[in-house]
Every structure is written in C-alpha cells, then in structure tokens.
C-alpha cells in the first residue's frame, strides 16, 4: 500500500529563505550602521581640522599698543587646503563688529561664548558649507573684548569621502551577503542531513524489517524517532500477535477435532449396526469438513495478511512444485490418482515463496479432490516471454458452464461440486496470490470435454 | 515395523497406537521430549512420529539435535500449523514429512509408507508365503519369481489381510480401511478390488477366500 | 588659415561703461562671423601672441579678443564691473585663488587637466600652465659668473661689504602696487627669516621701487641698477636682446616658482572654447616636444621629487591669508618699515 503523502514546503527551502532574508536584513543594517558611523567619523575629522584652524587663528590675535592685531597664520588656511580641495571662507569680528573676511558669512551662536568651538552646517555662495565658530576674550584698553572667528569650508571633500565610504560599505554588504548565501546553502544542506539520512535508511529497509531505528539523531528528531519506534513496536507486536493468533487458532481448532476423529474411527471399528456405522461415517465426514474449512480459512487469512508485505525472493519454481508433488502424491495415491509431473528445466522467478507454495498446494489439492479415482492429473510448468505458466489438467467434473468468474469469489463452489467436501476458498487463495504478484488465475474446461484446466500465471519480474 | 510416537494428547496417542498395532507395528509411546530422548538413545526405530508442541518444549529442538547427532530414522511431524507459516519449518530442520491434524489415518499410513520407502529398501520387511514374496514398502509381489506391481488400493487391501492373516473381514470393515470418509463408496466396490487382487494373486500360495454372507479372509496354501 | 590682424594698440582704453583699465588689446580675427573667445590676461601681449597663433592654426574658426591688464584690474573687471570674459589668465596666484574661492570660476575637466600634479591646479577651477622662477637679475657690469651671489645670504653679505657700489642701485617691486611683487614678498617672508634682513639691507641701500618688471629689467641691463630682486626670470630672458648685459640667477637657497594660471569666469559665454584654450596652454607642458614653442617655462611635473631649490607656490586657500586686509596691512607696515628708510 502506497499511501500518498502531501508535501508542504520543503524544510530546506524554508531554512534557506529565512536565512537569506535574515542575512539580507543584517546586510542592510550593516550598511546603514557603518555608513552612518563613517559619516560621523568623516564629519568629525573635518570638524577637528576646522577647530584646529579656528584655534590657530584665535591664537594669533594679539593686542599691541591698545589695538587688536589679527595676524592670520598661513597654516590656518593651508591646513584646510591640505585635506581636501574645498573652498574656504572666514570671518572675524570684534564685539560683534565685522573686522575682516567675508562679511556675509553665516556663523553659529550656539555655545560659542564658552570659548568652545561650535559647529554648524549652512549655505553660502550657492554651496553647502560646514562652519566652526569660536571666540576669545581679550582685554583691550581695560575693556573686555570678545573676538569671534568663523571658518567655513565647502563639503565637496566630505561628500566624496562619504561616496567612497558608501561604495566600500555597499561592496562590504554585498560581499557579506554573498558569503552568507554560500554559508546558508551549506548550513541548510548539512542541517537537513540527519533528516535525509534517517529517511534514506528507513526507506532502504525491506518490508519485513521491523527493527527499531537505532542510529543517533539530533535532539529535535528524537520525539519523531521515538514515536516511529513505538509505532514500529506496536506494528511488530500486532503482526506477531496476528501470526501467533492464527497459529494458536489453528492448534486449538484442530487438536480437539483430531481427537474426536480418532475416537470416531476407533468406535466405527467396533460398531456393527449399519445405521450406527453410517452415523459415525457422517460424523467423521463433518469433522473433516470443519478441519479443512478451518485450514483454508487460516490459509486465506495468512495470504490476505501477507500480500501487504510480500517477502520477495528469487527461487526455482520447478523445485517448489516438485516438493509439493512429492508431498501430495501419497494423498493422490490414496484415491489411485496418478499425479503426473515432468520435472523439466529450472525456472527462476521472483515472488513470495510461501504464498506461491500455498496457492499451488491449494490448486493441486483441489484437483485431487474433484478428480475421480483412477484418473490422472497432469502438471506442466513452462514459460513464455514475460511469465511462468503452471498448468493443471484433471479429469474431474470440470467447471460449471456458468459462473466462471464467481468461482474465485470466496466460498463460492461450483454448482456441480456440492457433493464434495470443500469450503470454496481454494481458488480464492490461488487467485489472490496470483494477483498480488501481478499475475492471474485462468479457469477453463478442457477442450477434450473432460475435466478442468487451471492456469496459474506469474510474471517474471 | 518399529515406531516411536511422541505425542502428549493421550486420546489421540491411544487412537494412533491402536491403529498402528492393528496393522502389525510395534509402537513406543513418549509423552515428553525428555522421554523421547531416552527412547531414542536406547533403541532403533523405523519411523518416528513427532508432535511439534510438547509440554516440555518445542519438538523442533529435538529434531535439530537428532539430525545433528547423525540420526537417520525418518521422521514425520504432527503439527497443527499449516504450511503457510514459517518456511524454515520442519522440513528444513530435518523432518521427512509432516501431517496436520486432524488427519485421516490412511493419509498417515500413506505418508509413513512413502517416507520409509524413500529411505531405501529394507530387505527384512519382505514377507514370504510359499511361492510368494511380498514387499510392503516397494509394493511388489513376487509370485513364482514373477514380479507383480500392485496398485495402491490392491496393496493396502493385501496388507490388511496379511497383517491379520486369519481374520475374517466384513465388507464394511474393508470399506472403512480402504476408502476415505469422503468417498461415498458402496460395499460393492470392495468386490471390485478383491477381484483385482485375486487376479494379481493368481498362481500364488496366498488366497483370498470368500466367506459367504460374512466377508473375506486370507489363507495360505 | 588666414586671419586679419587688427592692431588696435591703444593706451588707456576705457571699454564701454566699464571702469577697469586696459593696457593693451588685440583682436585676433579668424573668419568673419566666427566665434570669439574673450581673454583677459596679465601676460604680455607680445609674448602671448605666438601662443594664440598656434591655437588659431589648430582652431581656425575661433577669433581671440585679448585684453592685457594689471592683476588688480583683472579682479576689478570681473568682480566690480561684472565684465563678460571667457578666460582669465593671471600670474597673481592669490587673486586667482580668491576668485575661484568666491565662486567666480566655472569647473572644467579634461584629459589634460587630470594629468596635472596636485600643486598645479586647485580643484577643477584654477589651472597652472607655467612655472616661472623668481630670480635675481644682476648687471653684467658689476658681476661675472664667478662673483655673482648665489644665495640671499651671500647677497646680504655682498651688499654689506660693498655699500658704495650698491647705494641707490638695488631694485625690487613696490609691493604696495604690484600684485606679483606682493605675492613674491609674502612667500619669501613665509619661507625664510632672511627675507626681512634682506629687505632691511636693501632699505639701507635706498632700494628703488618699481611697479612693473619691464622697467626694472631695463635699468639692470643699462647698468642703472646693480641687481633687481624677485624678477621673473623668464621675462628678463625674453626681454633682453643682448644676453650679455645681465646675469640671471635662480637663488640656490630657495627659488620661488610662480605658476601662471587660467580660469573660466562664471559668466563666460564660450566655456567650451575657453576649455579648449586651457588644454592648448597645458599641451605645451604635457605633450612631448612642444616646450620649445612656448614663450614661458613649462611645468615640470616631478619638480617636488627632485632635490632642487625650486619651490612652486601652492595653489590653495593658504594664498588667501595674505589677501586678508588686516594681514595685508600688517605686512605692508612691516615691509615699509624695512624697505623705506626714513632719511
């Protein structure tokens, strides 16, 4: 039985998708974080130079003869020129009165009174600028004077640095993502590994293999494997219970029957009166019928049960038939029936030997049963291109003209067979076994008019 | 013939014992594996009838150990299981045949005969009556140095007579012994087989005598 | 290619409505109706004419309208008057830098500009195309090749030991009126203390102050001056017909290099043409074998790697420091105190 299992999305794909999504998110976060950090650093470095520049300007302011001397050092501007090709603007004022520089240069008033430089970003002459404003208190003519210097620089160098940072970080992000992708595939593959190995090892098992799964598995799979093993255990127990039940049933039914039969035979020998003898004979016949019925029921149960998990092996069909013929010949001889069988060439087939033996035994048994004394039953084994053919021809009563198809139904016996002891399961068993192997059972009456011909066909798989 | 019957069901065992001794065989009866083991180690048998399920164990162990020790006596196991079960069954373990119970005694007898025959000729089984020799195993009659092959029912009929030489058998008794209960056979069928046997015994010192209204009897001239 | 030369040599030539002064003007005409490249420049017209000819041989459909002005007038023209020019060429590196810094220049990039070393351009705005040393020009009457001083220190000692020879016979720029002179002076002062000592000594000799190099060189050549300080060596060489009258010395303690530069003013009408002209100017330095056709010394791209005394003035915001009015006032005060001797 091949149960159809619905597959939802593959674990491996889910794992890969989720890992890649996480990697992508991380890459984006990395990009944003590093870029903002880089931006901050670049800003700081420009600011530091600006601060150094404005400090050097303020340091160069002196008071001489009651006048303010502003002697801008060359380095104050050249240091700005050294780091980038940006334009430079400046403005110096005393007590908020313009002294020198670009008069309309914007400046910032934030924190500049505490003689700590204050930074701001602004706009001048059509460009973005970064400016620093710092002030210094001096004493001039015994009056306090505040000198405020503002130095500004365009941000082209900044922007270029940022562009470079962005580019580098982008490559970094992409590189990181690419590596993450490779690692993801590898990780997904190796994570799924135990699952695949378990699946492979379980599917490699034959139909009869009911050993528990013992190979070590990752902790997440332990509950699954434990349940699987419990299931296997239950199945195993159920199977063996069924087998034991059948064996037990057979024993329990047959042993008392055997006893009764023996006793009946013994009594029959002692009894003289005809009607008593007849009664005893009836009893024995009934016992035989129950016994045979029980036997066939158990056979049939076993066959049905076993066709779900055929134990397929390669064996010589000819040897199997030969053994059966040897076994059943004494029975045939009891009725003076000649069991004719030519042991020919070996014929290898693949199938469940026990079931096939059972089926063939039932067919031969049937033939013996329905053949009159001193007749012959002929068995031939041959093969064609695709299968093995076992043919039984008897000289018995043959099959009824109607109801052929039904003969293989359970408990159906031919309309012409009601005098003979039988339960009607023999053909059913043979038919089931043939079908389980992909073959078939063919029933017909002999062309010569006497007896039946049964063809048991098994494909040479 | 010397038989060993290993069977714990006493009623069944008694029935088999009675029947076998009726046919002229000597039968030892063991109820447990242990007893069976004792018998086997002290005596030689022509055939062992072995019930598989015994109170002190599965008889397959006895079967295996007997064969491994080199025992050659043919063994027929009595089993309640059908063939569909374990193929590594009794035949592979060393039994020559098996019979499932309940069984027809004639089937048991037929199987015993077949199994012993397969073993090989045992010359000491030949019975001699005047100019006639009867080999029950081979199923042959030698009348005045002429080999006569007997058919199955003729053979069994002759055996019945020979085993109880001077006994008178009624037709109905013969029917019981010769035919299975399935066959609804009239007593007249006996006449046919007696007639056939008589034909085979032509010229022999063995004769089947008709006792009018009573039956038949074998006599040796 | 043919062009008609309209020699419009005029003296002081007030252009319509503008107030800046033009020293010379010439229109180098190509075909009638052709595009006109308007150039305002501090370079001598006579020297530059050759450069324009070569340009027009390559681009015959371009006429060049050349205005020769002083460096401060150039700035006045562009800033105060807002006059429209396509190209501004000047030797006043500080003024060029300030123009660019104040957003008066258009950016320009080309194959040539990318080949310039860092010190020869500022951003994509100002491009140097010559390197001209500030030299000492000595009269051959007073010196010969052996005795001529090679360093400023030697010069100082020479003057101190021959005061009579040099009295009233030393000359230099009046940096109050000469942009180039101011530039050279401030760079010297930045570089070495020797400058102020030299200035003082020259002041003691009652140094003659000139507004422009032409007259100064003539006076050296004629013997009126024993030497002139911080003269453009290339000018001197170009100007003097008889090379034997003067000795040009590039001081071996350090020689300041002035970089003549070009920029494209904001309101240029022909920026592409201006760019072509800039490439043309650069080609003399960057293409092999063309240096000989150039009236100015070409750029030496590896000048900084060489172990020479040559020090190019760096184009950059540093140059704006000395333009600061307070700084300038301080410097001029100090300079006047040194060079102008109060009797």
CSV table of N, CA and C in Angstrom, one decimal, chain A residues 68-78 80-82 84-90 92 98-102 125 154 156, chain C residues 98 100-105 121-125 187 190 313-327 330:
chain,number,residue,atom,x,y,z
A,68,UNK,N,44.1,95.9,18.3
A,68,UNK,CA,43.9,94.5,18.1
A,68,UNK,C,44.7,94.1,16.8
A,69,UNK,N,45.6,93.2,17.0
A,69,UNK,CA,46.4,92.7,15.8
A,69,UNK,C,45.9,91.3,15.4
A,70,UNK,N,45.4,91.2,14.2
A,70,UNK,CA,44.9,89.9,13.7
A,70,UNK,C,45.9,89.5,12.7
A,71,UNK,N,46.7,88.5,13.0
A,71,UNK,CA,47.7,88.0,12.0
A,71,UNK,C,47.4,86.6,11.7
A,72,UNK,N,46.5,86.4,10.7
A,72,UNK,CA,46.1,85.0,10.4
A,72,UNK,C,47.3,84.2,10.0
A,73,UNK,N,47.6,83.1,10.6
A,73,UNK,CA,48.7,82.3,10.2
A,73,UNK,C,48.4,81.6,8.9
A,74,UNK,N,49.5,81.5,8.1
A,74,UNK,CA,49.3,80.8,6.8
A,74,UNK,C,48.8,79.4,6.9
A,75,UNK,N,49.3,78.7,8.0
A,75,UNK,CA,48.9,77.3,8.2
A,75,UNK,C,47.4,77.2,8.4
A,76,UNK,N,46.8,78.3,9.0
A,76,UNK,CA,45.3,78.1,9.3
A,76,UNK,C,44.5,77.7,8.1
A,77,UNK,N,44.9,78.3,6.9
A,77,UNK,CA,44.2,78.0,5.7
A,77,UNK,C,44.8,76.9,4.9
A,78,UNK,N,46.1,76.8,5.0
A,78,UNK,CA,46.8,75.8,4.2
A,78,UNK,C,46.4,74.4,4.7
A,80,UNK,N,43.7,73.5,5.8
A,80,UNK,CA,42.4,73.2,5.3
A,80,UNK,C,42.5,72.7,3.8
A,81,UNK,N,43.5,73.4,3.1
A,81,UNK,CA,43.7,73.1,1.7
A,81,UNK,C,44.3,71.7,1.6
A,82,UNK,N,45.1,71.3,2.6
A,82,UNK,CA,45.8,70.0,2.5
A,82,UNK,C,44.9,68.8,2.5
A,84,UNK,N,41.6,68.6,1.7
A,84,UNK,CA,40.7,68.4,0.5
A,84,UNK,C,40.6,69.7,-0.3
A,85,UNK,N,40.1,69.5,-1.5
A,85,UNK,CA,40.0,70.6,-2.4
A,85,UNK,C,38.8,71.4,-2.2
A,86,UNK,N,38.6,72.0,-1.1
A,86,UNK,CA,37.4,72.7,-0.8
A,86,UNK,C,37.6,74.2,-0.7
A,87,UNK,N,36.6,74.9,-1.0
A,87,UNK,CA,36.8,76.4,-0.9
A,87,UNK,C,36.6,76.8,0.6
A,88,UNK,N,37.4,77.9,0.9
A,88,UNK,CA,37.5,78.3,2.3
A,88,UNK,C,36.9,79.7,2.5
A,89,UNK,N,36.1,79.9,3.6
A,89,UNK,CA,35.6,81.2,3.9
A,89,UNK,C,35.9,81.5,5.3
A,90,UNK,N,36.0,82.8,5.6
A,90,UNK,CA,36.3,83.2,7.0
A,90,UNK,C,35.7,84.5,7.4
A,92,UNK,N,36.0,87.4,10.8
A,92,UNK,CA,36.5,87.7,12.1
A,92,UNK,C,35.8,89.0,12.6
A,98,UNK,N,32.1,93.6,12.5
A,98,UNK,CA,32.9,92.9,11.4
A,98,UNK,C,34.3,93.5,11.4
A,99,UNK,N,35.3,92.7,11.4
A,99,UNK,CA,36.7,93.1,11.3
A,99,UNK,C,37.3,92.8,9.9
A,100,UNK,N,37.3,91.6,9.5
A,100,UNK,CA,37.9,91.2,8.2
A,100,UNK,C,37.2,89.8,7.8
A,101,UNK,N,37.4,89.6,6.5
A,101,UNK,CA,36.9,88.3,5.9
A,101,UNK,C,35.7,88.5,5.1
A,102,UNK,N,34.9,87.5,4.9
A,102,UNK,CA,33.7,87.5,4.2
A,102,UNK,C,32.6,88.0,5.1
A,125,UNK,N,27.2,81.2,-0.8
A,125,UNK,CA,27.6,81.3,-2.2
A,125,UNK,C,27.2,80.1,-3.1
A,154,UNK,N,33.7,74.4,2.1
A,154,UNK,CA,32.6,73.6,1.4
A,154,UNK,C,32.8,72.1,1.7
A,156,UNK,N,32.6,69.4,-0.4
A,156,UNK,CA,32.9,68.5,-1.5
A,156,UNK,C,33.8,67.3,-1.1
C,98,UNK,N,41.5,83.5,-5.0
C,98,UNK,CA,40.3,84.1,-4.3
C,98,UNK,C,39.1,84.2,-5.2
C,100,UNK,N,38.3,82.1,-7.6
C,100,UNK,CA,37.7,80.7,-7.6
C,100,UNK,C,37.0,80.4,-6.3
C,101,UNK,N,37.6,80.8,-5.2
C,101,UNK,CA,37.1,80.6,-3.9
C,101,UNK,C,35.7,81.3,-3.7
C,102,UNK,N,35.7,82.5,-4.3
C,102,UNK,CA,34.4,83.2,-4.1
C,102,UNK,C,33.4,82.8,-5.1
C,103,UNK,N,33.6,81.7,-5.8
C,103,UNK,CA,32.6,81.2,-6.7
C,103,UNK,C,32.5,81.8,-8.1
C,104,UNK,N,33.6,82.5,-8.5
C,104,UNK,CA,33.6,83.2,-9.7
C,104,UNK,C,34.1,82.4,-10.9
C,105,UNK,N,34.5,81.1,-10.6
C,105,UNK,CA,35.1,80.3,-11.7
C,105,UNK,C,34.2,79.1,-12.0
C,121,UNK,N,47.1,72.7,-9.8
C,121,UNK,CA,45.8,73.1,-10.0
C,121,UNK,C,45.0,73.2,-8.7
C,122,UNK,N,44.0,73.9,-8.6
C,122,UNK,CA,43.1,73.9,-7.4
C,122,UNK,C,41.7,73.5,-7.8
C,123,UNK,N,41.3,72.4,-7.3
C,123,UNK,CA,40.0,71.8,-7.7
C,123,UNK,C,40.0,71.7,-9.2
C,124,UNK,N,38.9,71.9,-9.7
C,124,UNK,CA,38.8,71.9,-11.2
C,124,UNK,C,38.6,73.3,-11.7
C,125,UNK,N,39.1,74.3,-10.9
C,125,UNK,CA,38.8,75.7,-11.2
C,125,UNK,C,40.0,76.5,-11.7
C,187,UNK,N,55.5,85.2,0.1
C,187,UNK,CA,56.0,83.9,0.0
C,187,UNK,C,57.4,83.8,0.6
C,190,UNK,N,57.3,84.1,4.3
C,190,UNK,CA,56.9,82.8,4.9
C,190,UNK,C,58.0,81.8,4.9
C,313,UNK,N,54.9,77.8,-5.7
C,313,UNK,CA,53.8,78.3,-4.7
C,313,UNK,C,52.6,77.5,-4.9
C,314,UNK,N,52.1,77.0,-3.8
C,314,UNK,CA,50.9,76.1,-3.9
C,314,UNK,C,49.6,76.8,-4.1
C,315,UNK,N,48.9,76.4,-5.1
C,315,UNK,CA,47.6,76.9,-5.3
C,315,UNK,C,46.7,76.4,-4.2
C,316,UNK,N,46.0,77.3,-3.5
C,316,UNK,CA,45.1,76.8,-2.4
C,316,UNK,C,44.7,77.9,-1.5
C,317,UNK,N,43.8,77.6,-0.6
C,317,UNK,CA,43.3,78.6,0.3
C,317,UNK,C,44.3,79.3,1.1
C,318,UNK,N,45.5,78.7,1.3
C,318,UNK,CA,46.5,79.4,2.1
C,318,UNK,C,46.9,80.7,1.5
C,319,UNK,N,46.8,80.8,0.1
C,319,UNK,CA,47.2,82.1,-0.5
C,319,UNK,C,46.2,83.2,-0.1
C,320,UNK,N,45.0,82.9,0.3
C,320,UNK,CA,44.1,83.9,0.7
C,320,UNK,C,44.5,84.6,2.0
C,321,UNK,N,45.3,84.0,2.8
C,321,UNK,CA,45.7,84.6,4.0
C,321,UNK,C,46.3,86.0,3.9
C,322,UNK,N,47.2,86.0,2.9
C,322,UNK,CA,47.9,87.3,2.7
C,322,UNK,C,47.0,88.4,2.0
C,323,UNK,N,45.8,87.9,1.5
C,323,UNK,CA,44.9,88.9,1.0
C,323,UNK,C,44.0,89.5,2.0
C,324,UNK,N,44.1,88.9,3.2
C,324,UNK,CA,43.2,89.4,4.3
C,324,UNK,C,43.7,90.8,4.6
C,325,UNK,N,42.7,91.7,4.7
C,325,UNK,CA,43.1,93.1,4.7
C,325,UNK,C,43.9,93.5,5.9
C,326,UNK,N,43.6,92.8,7.1
C,326,UNK,CA,44.3,93.2,8.3
C,326,UNK,C,45.8,92.6,8.1
C,327,UNK,N,45.8,91.4,7.6
C,327,UNK,CA,47.1,90.8,7.5
C,327,UNK,C,47.9,91.6,6.5
C,330,UNK,N,49.2,94.7,8.1
C,330,UNK,CA,50.4,94.4,9.0
C,330,UNK,C,51.6,94.2,8.2
